[in-house]
Amino acid sequence: MRKKEKQIQKSVGHNSMKKIQSKQEKKPSTPPPAPLTPTVSPRPATPPLPSNKVTAPVSINIPRFYFPKGLPNPGSDYEDSIKKTEAAFSSMAEEKADIYQMGKIAKVCGCPLYWKAALFNAAGGERTGFVSVHSFIAMWRKLIQNCHDDASKFVSLLAKPGCDYLEQEDFIPLLQDIVDTHPGLTFLKEAPEFHSRYITTVIQRIFYTVNRSWSGRITLIEMKRSNFLQTLALLEEEDDINQVTDYFSYEHFYVIYCKFWELDTDHDLYIDHKDLARYNDHASSKRIIERIFSGAVTRGNAVQREGRMSYAEFVWFLISEEDKKNPTSMEYWFRCMDLDGDGVLSMYELEFFYEEQCEKMEAMGIEPLPFQDLLCQLLDLVKPEAEGQITLRDLKRCKMAHIFYDTCFNLEKYLDHEQRDPFAVQKDIESENPEPSDWDRYAAEEYEILVAEESATEQLQEGSFDDDYEGEEVLSPPEISNEVDKLVISDLTA
């Protein structure tokens, strides 16, 4: 009986397992539901982003700190300046001012005297020959509302419409007014043929000193960093223009022009490489002269194509040659020596220029220093940051670029340096006392020589050799043929 019950239970259990398995093996008619998201995450949930409760952008709370045209003065009374200007015009006939009366207007406006031509032209005076009170006030109001320092006002007055930089021709009206009205240049009224040459010289000196980028365009930043506006204002106080050695000295112009005149044998205001090589009795090497005419330091293709250098380009050469401590001069000669234009003077380039120096010394019976020995001296002199490579930065830092350059391509000055006491050279470099630049010293010495030569020539022509004769100051360079005079403008490229 018990055995039969066990068989029945086993049979029932077996049948029920079959039913369960058959139910599990049936395929569902719909896809299975997605698994439920676990209530507990295995890792920390990403923290919520903070809500942005800032009501205004941060930049609004930062006060303006960049003012390219000067910091506006909240206390400036523009209307007071306008009223004073109107009062000055009211004292003139028909409330109009010509170029000679603009000096009074310039002073009322708080500008230096020799801004008068710039103010006159900016107000339309160049077209009509006079400026009315209405046209001037309109120009002046716009200027003082937008420009808040002298540099920005000056650039805005001289620049062409839509330009924020100055090119060479922009300075011509300003400088012509100085020639016409400065008491130190009254003698030039009798020599109008030299007006444009003096103006050309001053323009080149301005760009040589101010245009540090070599772009041919003076920017507002460059004007602010220079001393040009201070020097221009000084002309009002100094009647002797030769005392203003920066930019405007007539004696400096006289020296530059006479040196050019000696080389320009056909007097067409251009010289070629043979003419330039004769400067200072062939002191500069032929290879450096060739580099100057290669276009390394000149703008445009005229020098390379025609092989001619203008008077304007000669101004750059002469100042660079006679003052190699000047930053622009260092850049000038670096460009010439950097044959491949990679911004580095390699040992090959140094040897290339020194070879000619050796040839000259051997021709003079002087035993030259072997290049390897010279190279060690130059590297000790410059102490370049990178071994075997001399950069412009290295030369400016060492303060002995003039010795470095003369060693490479000016034999006469190289030999002079070799004969000097090295301790005296170091003393000159370390001296902090303000002294005249090499260019100022050269111009002063050469001017005295030229005046003495001119005086001797006059005595010879007059047949008078009185012991008590006192030479008078030469006022103008030698006369030239009556050819059409033109202003030579030449930019330098970067």
Short mmCIF file of C-alpha atoms in Angstrom, two decimals:
data_model
loop_
_atom_site.label_atom_id
_atom_site.label_comp_id
_atom_site.label_asym_id
_atom_site.label_seq_id
_atom_site.Cartn_x
_atom_site.Cartn_y
_atom_site.Cartn_z
CA MET A 1 0.00 0.00 0.00
CA ARG A 2 2.77 2.35 0.96
CA LYS A 3 4.67 1.39 -2.14
CA LYS A 4 1.64 2.25 -4.29
CA GLU A 5 1.25 5.69 -2.64
CA LYS A 6 4.88 6.49 -3.36
CA GLN A 7 4.41 5.62 -7.02
CA ILE A 8 1.30 7.84 -7.23
CA GLN A 9 3.16 10.81 -5.60
CA LYS A 10 6.14 10.33 -7.90
CA SER A 11 3.84 10.25 -10.91
CA VAL A 12 2.02 13.40 -9.84
CA GLY A 13 5.28 15.21 -9.14
CA HIS A 14 6.67 14.18 -12.46
CA ASN A 15 3.58 15.39 -14.34
CA SER A 16 3.57 18.74 -12.53
CA MET A 17 7.28 19.33 -13.43
CA LYS A 18 6.45 18.62 -17.05
CA LYS A 19 3.70 21.24 -16.95
CA ILE A 20 6.05 23.82 -15.40
CA GLN A 21 8.76 23.13 -18.01
CA SER A 22 6.26 23.33 -20.86
CA LYS A 23 5.07 26.70 -19.61
CA GLN A 24 8.62 28.03 -19.41
CA GLU A 25 9.50 26.84 -22.93
CA LYS A 26 6.59 28.71 -24.55
CA LYS A 27 7.77 31.83 -26.47
CA PRO A 28 6.21 35.06 -25.24
CA SER A 29 3.94 36.86 -27.65
CA THR A 30 5.35 40.30 -26.68
CA PRO A 31 8.94 41.46 -25.94
CA PRO A 32 9.97 41.07 -22.36
CA PRO A 33 9.77 44.20 -20.27
CA ALA A 34 12.92 46.15 -19.73
CA PRO A 35 14.67 45.41 -16.48
CA LEU A 36 13.78 47.68 -13.67
CA THR A 37 16.34 50.37 -12.82
CA PRO A 38 17.99 49.40 -9.60
CA THR A 39 16.99 51.61 -6.76
CA VAL A 40 20.57 51.76 -5.48
CA SER A 41 23.30 52.90 -7.92
CA PRO A 42 26.57 50.97 -7.75
CA ARG A 43 28.50 54.28 -7.92
CA PRO A 44 27.75 57.85 -6.82
CA ALA A 45 25.42 59.77 -9.08
CA THR A 46 26.75 62.83 -10.96
CA PRO A 47 26.25 65.88 -8.75
CA PRO A 48 23.72 68.37 -10.07
CA LEU A 49 25.03 71.45 -11.92
CA PRO A 50 24.89 74.63 -9.89
CA SER A 51 22.19 76.98 -10.99
CA ASN A 52 23.50 80.18 -12.64
CA LYS A 53 22.25 82.94 -10.44
CA VAL A 54 24.60 85.67 -11.82
CA THR A 55 22.39 88.50 -12.94
CA ALA A 56 24.98 90.27 -15.15
CA PRO A 57 28.12 89.24 -17.08
CA VAL A 58 31.36 89.59 -15.15
CA SER A 59 32.90 91.77 -17.87
CA ILE A 60 30.43 94.55 -17.12
CA ASN A 61 31.89 94.86 -13.64
CA ILE A 62 35.45 95.27 -14.97
CA PRO A 63 36.19 98.93 -15.67
CA ARG A 64 37.68 99.80 -19.05
CA PHE A 65 41.45 99.90 -18.87
CA TYR A 66 42.62 100.26 -22.50
CA PHE A 67 42.46 103.72 -24.04
CA PRO A 68 44.53 103.78 -27.26
CA LYS A 69 43.69 107.44 -27.87
CA GLY A 70 44.33 108.59 -24.34
CA LEU A 71 42.45 108.47 -21.07
CA PRO A 72 39.38 110.72 -21.16
CA ASN A 73 39.36 113.38 -18.47
CA PRO A 74 35.92 113.50 -16.83
CA GLY A 75 36.56 117.07 -15.77
CA SER A 76 37.37 118.32 -19.27
CA ASP A 77 35.22 121.22 -20.34
CA TYR A 78 35.06 120.86 -24.11
CA GLU A 79 32.64 123.73 -24.46
CA ASP A 80 35.03 126.08 -22.67
CA SER A 81 37.72 125.21 -25.23
CA ILE A 82 35.23 125.80 -28.04
CA LYS A 83 34.25 129.22 -26.64
CA LYS A 84 37.89 130.33 -26.40
CA THR A 85 38.47 129.26 -29.98
CA GLU A 86 35.40 131.11 -31.20
CA ALA A 87 36.58 134.21 -29.36
CA ALA A 88 39.96 134.02 -31.09
CA PHE A 89 38.29 133.77 -34.50
CA SER A 90 35.99 136.70 -33.70
CA SER A 91 39.00 139.00 -33.58
CA MET A 92 39.87 138.15 -37.19
CA ALA A 93 38.37 139.59 -40.34
CA GLU A 94 35.21 137.70 -41.35
CA GLU A 95 36.09 135.18 -38.63
CA LYS A 96 38.54 133.50 -40.99
CA ALA A 97 42.20 132.58 -40.41
CA ASP A 98 45.00 132.04 -42.91
CA ILE A 99 48.03 129.84 -42.30
CA TYR A 100 49.95 132.68 -40.61
CA GLN A 101 47.11 133.38 -38.17
CA MET A 102 46.75 129.72 -37.26
CA GLY A 103 49.59 130.03 -34.77
CA LYS A 104 47.31 132.07 -32.51
CA ILE A 105 44.50 129.53 -32.89
CA ALA A 106 46.88 126.65 -32.12
CA LYS A 107 47.96 128.25 -28.85
CA VAL A 108 44.35 128.97 -27.83
CA CYS A 109 43.61 125.28 -28.41
CA GLY A 110 46.53 124.32 -26.19
CA CYS A 111 48.61 122.90 -29.05
CA PRO A 112 52.30 123.56 -29.80
CA LEU A 113 52.90 126.41 -32.25
CA TYR A 114 54.14 124.23 -35.10
CA TRP A 115 50.94 122.20 -35.17
CA LYS A 116 49.40 125.14 -36.97
CA ALA A 117 49.83 123.73 -40.48
CA ALA A 118 48.31 120.41 -39.42
CA LEU A 119 45.32 122.18 -37.84
CA PHE A 120 44.94 124.43 -40.88
CA ASN A 121 44.88 121.56 -43.37
CA ALA A 122 42.65 119.34 -41.22
CA ALA A 123 40.02 122.11 -41.21
CA GLY A 124 40.11 122.41 -45.00
CA GLY A 125 42.44 125.38 -45.28
CA GLU A 126 44.67 123.72 -47.86
CA ARG A 127 41.81 123.79 -50.40
CA THR A 128 40.49 127.30 -49.76
CA GLY A 129 43.52 129.17 -48.45
CA PHE A 130 41.72 130.05 -45.22
CA VAL A 131 39.75 128.43 -42.40
CA SER A 132 36.38 129.70 -41.22
CA VAL A 133 35.33 129.55 -37.60
CA HIS A 134 32.58 127.04 -38.43
CA SER A 135 34.82 124.58 -40.30
CA PHE A 136 37.49 124.77 -37.62
CA ILE A 137 35.07 124.30 -34.71
CA ALA A 138 33.50 121.28 -36.40
CA MET A 139 36.93 119.71 -36.87
CA TRP A 140 38.19 120.63 -33.40
CA ARG A 141 35.07 119.42 -31.58
CA LYS A 142 35.31 116.01 -33.24
CA LEU A 143 39.03 115.80 -32.50
CA ILE A 144 38.88 116.58 -28.78
CA GLN A 145 35.91 114.28 -28.23
CA ASN A 146 37.71 111.28 -29.77
CA CYS A 147 41.39 111.93 -29.04
CA HIS A 148 42.50 112.57 -25.48
CA ASP A 149 46.29 112.88 -25.70
CA ASP A 150 48.75 114.75 -27.90
CA ALA A 151 49.96 111.71 -29.84
CA SER A 152 46.48 110.62 -30.91
CA LYS A 153 45.52 114.18 -31.86
CA PHE A 154 48.69 114.64 -33.90
CA VAL A 155 48.31 111.37 -35.80
CA SER A 156 44.64 112.07 -36.45
CA LEU A 157 45.44 115.55 -37.80
CA LEU A 158 48.16 114.42 -40.20
CA ALA A 159 46.87 111.01 -41.31
CA LYS A 160 44.91 110.49 -44.49
CA PRO A 161 41.15 109.89 -44.08
CA GLY A 162 40.49 106.40 -42.77
CA CYS A 163 44.13 105.80 -41.77
CA ASP A 164 45.47 105.42 -38.25
CA TYR A 165 49.14 105.71 -39.26
CA LEU A 166 51.44 108.28 -40.85
CA GLU A 167 53.35 107.87 -44.10
CA GLN A 168 56.27 109.97 -45.27
CA GLU A 169 54.31 112.39 -47.42
CA ASP A 170 51.98 113.18 -44.50
CA PHE A 171 54.77 115.22 -42.89
CA ILE A 172 55.48 117.49 -45.87
CA PRO A 173 52.99 120.32 -45.10
CA LEU A 174 54.09 120.43 -41.45
CA LEU A 175 57.78 120.63 -42.36
CA GLN A 176 57.24 123.14 -45.16
CA ASP A 177 55.59 125.44 -42.62
CA ILE A 178 58.62 125.07 -40.33
CA VAL A 179 60.93 125.96 -43.22
CA ASP A 180 58.78 129.00 -44.04
CA THR A 181 58.32 130.37 -40.54
CA HIS A 182 61.01 129.19 -38.11
CA PRO A 183 63.45 132.02 -37.28
CA GLY A 184 66.40 129.64 -37.49
CA LEU A 185 65.67 128.90 -41.15
CA THR A 186 64.97 132.39 -42.51
CA PHE A 187 68.08 132.24 -44.71
CA LEU A 188 66.45 129.41 -46.70
CA LYS A 189 64.03 131.93 -48.19
CA GLU A 190 66.91 132.90 -50.48
CA ALA A 191 67.56 129.27 -51.43
CA PRO A 192 64.20 127.65 -52.24
CA GLU A 193 65.92 124.85 -54.16
CA PHE A 194 67.03 123.39 -50.84
CA HIS A 195 63.61 123.36 -49.20
CA SER A 196 62.65 119.92 -50.45
CA ARG A 197 66.07 118.45 -49.66
CA TYR A 198 65.97 119.69 -46.10
CA ILE A 199 62.42 118.34 -45.76
CA THR A 200 63.48 114.98 -47.22
CA THR A 201 66.33 114.78 -44.72
CA VAL A 202 64.08 115.53 -41.75
CA ILE A 203 61.47 113.00 -42.90
CA GLN A 204 64.08 110.27 -43.22
CA ARG A 205 65.46 111.07 -39.78
CA ILE A 206 61.94 110.91 -38.33
CA PHE A 207 61.27 107.48 -39.82
CA TYR A 208 64.78 106.28 -38.97
CA THR A 209 64.17 107.02 -35.29
CA VAL A 210 60.41 106.62 -34.81
CA ASN A 211 59.36 103.83 -37.19
CA ARG A 212 60.85 101.00 -35.17
CA SER A 213 58.88 98.40 -37.13
CA TRP A 214 60.53 99.34 -40.46
CA SER A 215 57.05 99.26 -42.01
CA GLY A 216 57.16 102.69 -43.64
CA ARG A 217 54.14 103.62 -41.49
CA ILE A 218 54.39 105.33 -38.11
CA THR A 219 51.72 104.00 -35.78
CA LEU A 220 50.20 105.71 -32.77
CA ILE A 221 52.15 103.43 -30.43
CA GLU A 222 55.44 104.30 -32.16
CA MET A 223 54.67 108.00 -31.94
CA LYS A 224 53.95 107.71 -28.22
CA ARG A 225 57.20 105.84 -27.59
CA SER A 226 59.33 108.40 -29.44
CA ASN A 227 60.50 111.88 -28.49
CA PHE A 228 59.27 113.46 -31.71
CA LEU A 229 56.37 115.48 -30.29
CA GLN A 230 58.53 116.82 -27.46
CA THR A 231 61.19 117.82 -29.99
CA LEU A 232 58.60 119.46 -32.24
CA ALA A 233 57.33 121.50 -29.28
CA LEU A 234 60.92 122.54 -28.50
CA LEU A 235 61.16 124.38 -31.83
CA GLU A 236 58.83 127.02 -30.43
CA GLU A 237 61.26 127.79 -27.61
CA GLU A 238 64.56 127.48 -29.51
CA ASP A 239 65.33 130.04 -32.22
CA ASP A 240 68.63 128.35 -33.13
CA ILE A 241 67.42 125.26 -34.93
CA ASN A 242 70.91 123.75 -34.83
CA GLN A 243 70.50 123.32 -31.08
CA VAL A 244 67.68 120.88 -31.82
CA THR A 245 69.97 118.07 -32.92
CA ASP A 246 67.20 115.47 -33.11
CA TYR A 247 65.53 115.53 -36.53
CA PHE A 248 65.67 119.26 -37.36
CA SER A 249 69.29 120.49 -37.18
CA TYR A 250 70.24 122.35 -40.34
CA GLU A 251 73.92 121.65 -39.71
CA HIS A 252 73.20 117.93 -39.73
CA PHE A 253 71.33 118.31 -43.01
CA TYR A 254 74.27 120.27 -44.40
CA VAL A 255 76.71 117.49 -43.52
CA ILE A 256 74.51 114.75 -44.98
CA TYR A 257 73.82 116.62 -48.19
CA CYS A 258 77.46 117.61 -48.76
CA LYS A 259 78.59 114.00 -48.25
CA PHE A 260 76.03 112.88 -50.81
CA TRP A 261 77.05 115.68 -53.19
CA GLU A 262 80.68 114.51 -53.11
CA LEU A 263 79.63 111.04 -54.23
CA ASP A 264 76.95 112.10 -56.74
CA THR A 265 79.34 113.14 -59.50
CA ASP A 266 76.66 113.62 -62.17
CA HIS A 267 74.35 115.42 -59.69
CA ASP A 268 71.19 113.55 -60.64
CA LEU A 269 70.39 112.91 -56.95
CA TYR A 270 71.21 109.20 -57.32
CA ILE A 271 74.40 107.22 -56.70
CA ASP A 272 75.39 103.68 -57.68
CA HIS A 273 77.42 101.10 -55.79
CA LYS A 274 80.71 102.44 -57.17
CA ASP A 275 79.85 105.92 -55.94
CA LEU A 276 78.90 104.63 -52.50
CA ALA A 277 82.08 102.57 -52.27
CA ARG A 278 84.09 105.81 -52.50
CA TYR A 279 82.62 107.04 -49.21
CA ASN A 280 85.32 107.55 -46.59
CA ASP A 281 88.02 106.44 -49.02
CA HIS A 282 86.64 102.94 -49.66
CA ALA A 283 86.50 102.11 -45.95
CA SER A 284 83.46 99.84 -46.32
CA SER A 285 83.93 96.45 -47.95
CA LYS A 286 82.60 95.69 -51.42
CA ARG A 287 80.57 92.81 -50.06
CA ILE A 288 78.65 94.98 -47.60
CA ILE A 289 78.05 97.57 -50.34
CA GLU A 290 76.61 94.82 -52.54
CA ARG A 291 74.31 93.79 -49.71
CA ILE A 292 73.01 97.35 -49.34
CA PHE A 293 72.14 97.40 -53.04
CA SER A 294 70.56 93.95 -52.82
CA GLY A 295 67.44 95.44 -51.27
CA ALA A 296 68.10 94.14 -47.77
CA VAL A 297 67.56 97.59 -46.26
CA THR A 298 65.57 99.45 -48.91
CA ARG A 299 61.91 99.60 -49.91
CA GLY A 300 60.77 98.82 -53.44
CA ASN A 301 62.67 97.34 -56.36
CA ALA A 302 64.40 100.47 -57.70
CA VAL A 303 67.69 99.79 -55.91
CA GLN A 304 67.95 96.18 -57.10
CA ARG A 305 66.55 96.80 -60.59
CA GLU A 306 68.35 100.02 -61.43
CA GLY A 307 71.31 99.71 -59.07
CA ARG A 308 70.77 103.26 -57.84
CA MET A 309 70.43 104.73 -54.36
CA SER A 310 68.39 107.88 -53.78
CA TYR A 311 69.36 110.72 -51.48
CA ALA A 312 66.70 109.59 -49.00
CA GLU A 313 68.25 106.11 -48.79
CA PHE A 314 71.70 107.65 -48.38
CA VAL A 315 70.48 109.39 -45.21
CA TRP A 316 69.83 105.97 -43.68
CA PHE A 317 73.21 104.67 -44.81
CA LEU A 318 75.21 107.60 -43.44
CA ILE A 319 73.58 107.65 -40.00
CA SER A 320 73.92 103.86 -39.77
CA GLU A 321 77.57 103.98 -40.80
CA GLU A 322 78.56 106.71 -38.37
CA ASP A 323 76.54 105.59 -35.35
CA LYS A 324 76.53 101.80 -35.06
CA LYS A 325 75.39 102.05 -31.44
CA ASN A 326 71.99 103.29 -32.60
CA PRO A 327 69.27 100.57 -32.44
CA THR A 328 68.18 101.23 -36.03
CA SER A 329 71.80 101.08 -37.17
CA MET A 330 72.22 97.69 -35.48
CA GLU A 331 69.15 96.44 -37.35
CA TYR A 332 70.38 97.99 -40.62
CA TRP A 333 73.71 96.16 -40.59
CA PHE A 334 72.24 92.94 -39.23
CA ARG A 335 69.92 92.80 -42.23
CA CYS A 336 72.90 93.30 -44.52
CA MET A 337 74.97 90.55 -42.91
CA ASP A 338 72.11 88.05 -42.63
CA LEU A 339 72.61 86.62 -46.13
CA ASP A 340 69.90 83.95 -45.93
CA GLY A 341 67.44 86.06 -43.94
CA ASP A 342 66.97 83.49 -41.18
CA GLY A 343 67.44 85.99 -38.36
CA VAL A 344 70.76 84.47 -37.30
CA LEU A 345 74.36 85.27 -38.23
CA SER A 346 76.08 81.95 -38.83
CA MET A 347 79.80 81.27 -38.79
CA TYR A 348 79.70 81.02 -42.57
CA GLU A 349 78.29 84.54 -42.88
CA LEU A 350 80.92 85.96 -40.53
CA GLU A 351 83.69 84.28 -42.51
CA PHE A 352 82.19 85.53 -45.79
CA PHE A 353 82.58 89.17 -44.73
CA TYR A 354 85.88 88.74 -42.90
CA GLU A 355 87.56 87.23 -45.97
CA GLU A 356 87.56 90.61 -47.69
CA GLN A 357 88.97 92.27 -44.59
CA CYS A 358 91.85 89.77 -44.69
CA GLU A 359 92.51 90.53 -48.35
CA LYS A 360 92.67 94.26 -47.62
CA MET A 361 95.03 93.78 -44.68
CA GLU A 362 97.35 91.56 -46.69
CA ALA A 363 97.44 94.18 -49.45
CA MET A 364 98.48 96.73 -46.80
CA GLY A 365 101.20 94.46 -45.48
CA ILE A 366 99.30 93.65 -42.28
CA GLU A 367 99.12 90.04 -41.15
CA PRO A 368 95.44 89.29 -40.50
CA LEU A 369 94.23 87.28 -37.57
CA PRO A 370 93.15 83.75 -38.62
CA PHE A 371 89.39 83.46 -38.80
CA GLN A 372 89.17 80.80 -36.08
CA ASP A 373 90.98 83.10 -33.67
CA LEU A 374 88.85 86.05 -34.71
CA LEU A 375 85.71 83.97 -34.28
CA CYS A 376 86.65 83.20 -30.69
CA GLN A 377 87.12 86.92 -30.05
CA LEU A 378 83.76 87.80 -31.59
CA LEU A 379 81.94 85.12 -29.60
CA ASP A 380 83.60 86.34 -26.40
CA LEU A 381 82.58 89.87 -27.34
CA VAL A 382 78.93 89.10 -28.04
CA LYS A 383 78.35 86.09 -25.75
CA PRO A 384 75.39 84.73 -27.77
CA GLU A 385 72.63 82.85 -25.99
CA ALA A 386 72.74 79.97 -28.51
CA GLU A 387 76.13 78.44 -29.24
CA GLY A 388 77.46 79.28 -32.69
CA GLN A 389 74.57 81.62 -33.58
CA ILE A 390 74.49 85.39 -33.19
CA THR A 391 71.11 87.10 -33.15
CA LEU A 392 70.14 90.76 -33.24
CA ARG A 393 69.08 90.44 -29.63
CA ASP A 394 72.57 89.24 -28.71
CA LEU A 395 74.16 92.24 -30.40
CA LYS A 396 71.86 94.75 -28.73
CA ARG A 397 72.42 93.17 -25.34
CA CYS A 398 76.22 93.10 -25.50
CA LYS A 399 76.52 96.88 -26.20
CA MET A 400 79.50 96.26 -28.46
CA ALA A 401 77.72 95.89 -31.78
CA HIS A 402 79.75 98.76 -33.27
CA ILE A 403 83.01 96.86 -32.70
CA PHE A 404 81.47 93.66 -34.05
CA TYR A 405 80.23 95.30 -37.27
CA ASP A 406 83.41 97.29 -37.91
CA THR A 407 85.43 94.10 -37.52
CA CYS A 408 83.39 92.45 -40.25
CA PHE A 409 83.23 95.13 -42.95
CA ASN A 410 84.94 98.45 -42.10
CA LEU A 411 88.70 98.01 -42.04
CA GLU A 412 89.65 101.55 -41.04
CA LYS A 413 87.43 101.54 -37.97
CA TYR A 414 88.40 97.95 -37.16
CA LEU A 415 92.07 98.93 -36.99
CA ASP A 416 91.16 101.94 -34.84
CA HIS A 417 89.38 99.68 -32.37
CA GLU A 418 92.39 97.35 -32.28
CA GLN A 419 94.68 100.23 -31.30
CA ARG A 420 92.42 101.52 -28.52
CA ASP A 421 92.91 100.62 -24.90
CA PRO A 422 90.38 97.84 -24.14
CA PHE A 423 89.83 99.28 -20.67
CA ALA A 424 88.90 102.64 -22.20
CA VAL A 425 86.40 100.88 -24.45
CA GLN A 426 84.82 99.13 -21.47
CA LYS A 427 84.70 102.42 -19.56
CA ASP A 428 82.81 104.07 -22.42
CA ILE A 429 80.28 101.26 -22.43
CA GLU A 430 79.70 101.30 -18.68
CA SER A 431 79.47 105.09 -18.43
CA GLU A 432 76.01 106.25 -17.40
CA ASN A 433 76.61 109.94 -18.04
CA PRO A 434 74.53 111.29 -20.93
CA GLU A 435 76.89 112.07 -23.78
CA PRO A 436 76.36 113.13 -27.38
CA SER A 437 75.70 110.19 -29.66
CA ASP A 438 78.31 109.06 -32.15
CA TRP A 439 76.18 110.67 -34.85
CA ASP A 440 76.05 114.03 -33.05
CA ARG A 441 79.82 114.02 -32.60
CA TYR A 442 80.43 113.06 -36.21
CA ALA A 443 78.05 115.74 -37.55
CA ALA A 444 79.62 118.46 -35.38
CA GLU A 445 83.17 117.55 -36.44
CA GLU A 446 82.32 117.25 -40.12
CA TYR A 447 80.42 120.53 -40.12
CA GLU A 448 83.47 122.37 -38.79
CA ILE A 449 85.64 120.76 -41.47
CA LEU A 450 83.19 121.64 -44.23
CA VAL A 451 82.90 125.24 -43.03
CA ALA A 452 86.69 125.56 -42.93
CA GLU A 453 87.01 124.13 -46.44
CA GLU A 454 84.32 126.48 -47.75
CA SER A 455 86.02 129.45 -46.13
CA ALA A 456 89.37 128.47 -47.62
CA THR A 457 87.78 128.13 -51.05
CA GLU A 458 86.22 131.58 -50.76
CA GLN A 459 89.58 133.08 -49.75
CA LEU A 460 91.27 131.40 -52.68
CA GLN A 461 88.67 132.72 -55.09
CA GLU A 462 88.93 136.23 -53.68
CA GLY A 463 92.73 136.12 -53.54
CA SER A 464 92.66 137.22 -49.92
CA PHE A 465 94.63 135.46 -47.20
CA ASP A 466 94.45 138.00 -44.38
CA ASP A 467 95.61 136.55 -41.08
CA ASP A 468 92.71 138.13 -39.25
CA TYR A 469 90.11 136.67 -41.58
CA GLU A 470 87.25 135.06 -39.72
CA GLY A 471 85.28 132.48 -41.62
CA GLU A 472 81.53 133.01 -41.64
CA GLU A 473 79.02 130.28 -41.19
CA VAL A 474 78.07 128.59 -44.41
CA LEU A 475 74.36 128.88 -44.87
CA SER A 476 73.69 126.61 -47.79
CA PRO A 477 75.38 123.74 -49.62
CA PRO A 478 77.15 124.29 -52.96
CA GLU A 479 74.89 125.45 -55.76
CA ILE A 480 73.69 122.91 -58.26
CA SER A 481 72.51 123.04 -61.84
CA ASN A 482 69.08 124.52 -62.53
CA GLU A 483 67.31 121.21 -62.85
CA VAL A 484 63.79 120.63 -61.64
CA ASP A 485 63.91 119.99 -57.92
CA LYS A 486 61.85 117.19 -56.57
CA LEU A 487 61.28 115.64 -53.21
CA VAL A 488 62.70 112.17 -53.01
CA ILE A 489 60.61 109.94 -50.79
CA SER A 490 61.89 106.48 -49.95
CA ASP A 491 60.44 104.02 -47.45
CA LEU A 492 62.40 101.16 -45.95
CA THR A 493 60.91 97.72 -45.94
CA ALA A 494 60.83 95.29 -43.15
#
